[in-house]
Every structure is written in C-alpha cells, then in structure tokens.
Amino acid sequence: QVHLMESGGGLVQPGGSLKLSCVASGGTFSSKAMGWFRQAPGKEREFVAAINWSGHSSYYSDSAKGRFTISRDNAKNMVYLQMDNLKPEDTADYYCASASGSSWTDIVQAENLPVWGQGTLVTVSS
C-alpha cells in the first residue's frame, strides 16, 4: 500500500508561486498515475491535475491550465505541483492521490481513488 505525504503549502500573495511536493512510500509508486486535488472551505473536493506513470502525459482542470504544472520524479518517489500566478480562489487544502492504474484517465475518471495524502494548506492572500 502506498502512503502519501504532501508538503510545500503556505501563505502567498496573489500573483505569487508555490511548489507542492508529495512523497510516496511503500507500494509501486512508479507504475501508478498520480493526481492533485483541492478542497476550499465549504466546497467539495475538486480535481486539479493528473499525470501518467511515466510523467510524459498530463491533464489539467480548466482553472489550473496554463498556471499549474504537474511533474514527477520516479527515482525519488515524488510528484510535484508547480503553481504560478496564484489567485485568491486557489486557496484550499491540496491533496495528492494515487490511482490504481497507470494512466491519468485513471485519476480523472475514478469515483474513489485508493490512496490519499493528508493535505497541505495553500492560502493566497495579500
């Protein structure tokens, strides 16, 4: 079973950048698709970005497209979310998740992903 832990959240001004990290331990990280989700106060959790097992294919929500970049380093069991041009509406708890399969579609289409991290808080405010 893969265990996930996020880091890198914090307070940033509008227009600023943050890079979130998610480290995986146990299981077979390198063969699984990974994704980032977020949940703002009072709102449902929403998809942000997903990446396939090799890192060569990714997919973004409309709100993330052009501002966020998902990447992974299988040698380090890490997945990242680089967030640029942050907006107040990006304020949320950010979670990484692992799919059962290797394609980013396994993240996007799954109703229940098997493994989640504990989350890291991102606050965008002046």
XYZ file of C-alpha atoms in Angstrom:
126
model
C 0.000 0.000 0.000
C 1.336 3.411 -0.999
C 1.383 6.135 1.645
C 1.435 9.763 0.540
C 2.525 12.936 2.315
C 2.224 16.448 0.910
C 4.330 19.489 1.751
C 5.038 22.949 0.441
C 1.841 24.770 1.278
C 1.801 28.185 2.864
C 0.760 31.799 2.538
C 1.490 33.540 -0.745
C 0.416 36.839 -2.265
C -1.761 36.963 -5.368
C 0.410 36.527 -8.436
C 2.972 34.532 -6.498
C 4.145 30.952 -6.860
C 4.347 27.819 -4.754
C 5.602 24.334 -5.454
C 3.846 21.489 -3.689
C 5.535 18.166 -3.182
C 4.132 14.731 -2.466
C 6.357 11.870 -1.374
C 5.234 8.280 -1.679
C 6.389 5.406 0.454
C 5.624 1.728 0.058
C 3.836 0.108 -2.841
C 4.712 0.602 -6.502
C 4.676 4.358 -6.977
C 6.406 4.398 -10.343
C 3.700 2.353 -12.068
C 0.756 4.443 -10.863
C -0.816 7.594 -12.191
C -0.866 10.443 -9.689
C -3.096 13.444 -9.219
C -3.598 16.632 -7.276
C -6.952 17.708 -5.892
C -8.029 20.611 -3.718
C -10.827 21.469 -1.338
C -11.697 25.013 -0.434
C -13.612 25.848 2.752
C -17.258 24.979 2.346
C -16.761 23.428 -1.068
C -16.416 19.941 -2.457
C -13.043 18.499 -3.352
C -12.151 19.153 -6.982
C -9.660 17.780 -9.453
C -6.634 19.930 -10.287
C -4.109 17.915 -12.304
C -3.074 14.355 -13.137
C -0.008 12.692 -14.589
C 0.580 9.249 -16.009
C 3.072 6.749 -14.650
C 5.976 7.900 -16.809
C 5.395 11.624 -16.476
C 5.032 12.002 -20.230
C 1.324 12.739 -20.251
C -0.731 15.024 -18.041
C -4.135 16.605 -17.778
C -5.396 19.750 -16.055
C -8.616 21.303 -14.905
C -9.608 24.458 -16.694
C -8.726 26.525 -13.640
C -5.225 25.032 -13.498
C -4.429 25.005 -17.194
C -1.683 27.468 -18.094
C -0.826 28.281 -14.474
C -0.064 24.941 -12.809
C 2.370 22.219 -13.850
C 2.350 18.674 -12.541
C 5.518 16.606 -12.698
C 7.037 13.543 -11.096
C 10.387 12.003 -10.296
C 10.002 8.254 -10.056
C 13.554 7.808 -8.825
C 12.647 9.880 -5.762
C 9.027 8.692 -5.419
C 7.905 12.295 -5.732
C 5.144 14.148 -7.518
C 5.053 17.934 -7.705
C 2.618 20.710 -8.435
C 4.187 23.977 -9.523
C 1.627 26.745 -9.103
C 2.233 30.119 -10.714
C 0.160 33.293 -10.918
C -1.806 32.220 -7.880
C -5.207 33.760 -7.223
C -7.222 34.095 -4.015
C -9.640 31.490 -5.366
C -6.789 28.954 -5.360
C -6.908 28.986 -1.547
C -7.603 25.419 -0.451
C -6.248 22.275 1.086
C -4.320 20.447 -1.629
C -4.166 16.669 -1.714
C -2.193 14.218 -3.787
C -3.709 10.900 -4.716
C -2.606 7.686 -6.343
C -4.606 5.778 -8.911
C -4.959 2.032 -9.280
C -3.853 2.299 -12.891
C -1.082 3.975 -14.839
C -2.955 6.491 -16.999
C -4.076 9.973 -15.967
C -7.543 8.866 -17.027
C -7.474 6.553 -14.007
C -7.277 9.681 -11.862
C -9.832 11.754 -13.720
C -12.447 9.035 -14.210
C -12.200 7.279 -10.854
C -15.051 7.742 -8.430
C -12.935 6.678 -5.482
C -9.167 6.781 -5.600
C -7.484 4.229 -3.329
C -4.774 6.358 -1.694
C -4.760 9.963 -0.466
C -2.356 12.155 1.431
C -3.280 14.278 4.428
C -3.219 17.556 2.529
C -1.295 20.800 2.655
C -2.920 24.215 3.009
C -2.373 26.902 0.396
C -3.562 30.397 1.240
C -3.439 33.114 -1.391
C -3.962 36.499 0.191
C -2.471 39.952 0.338
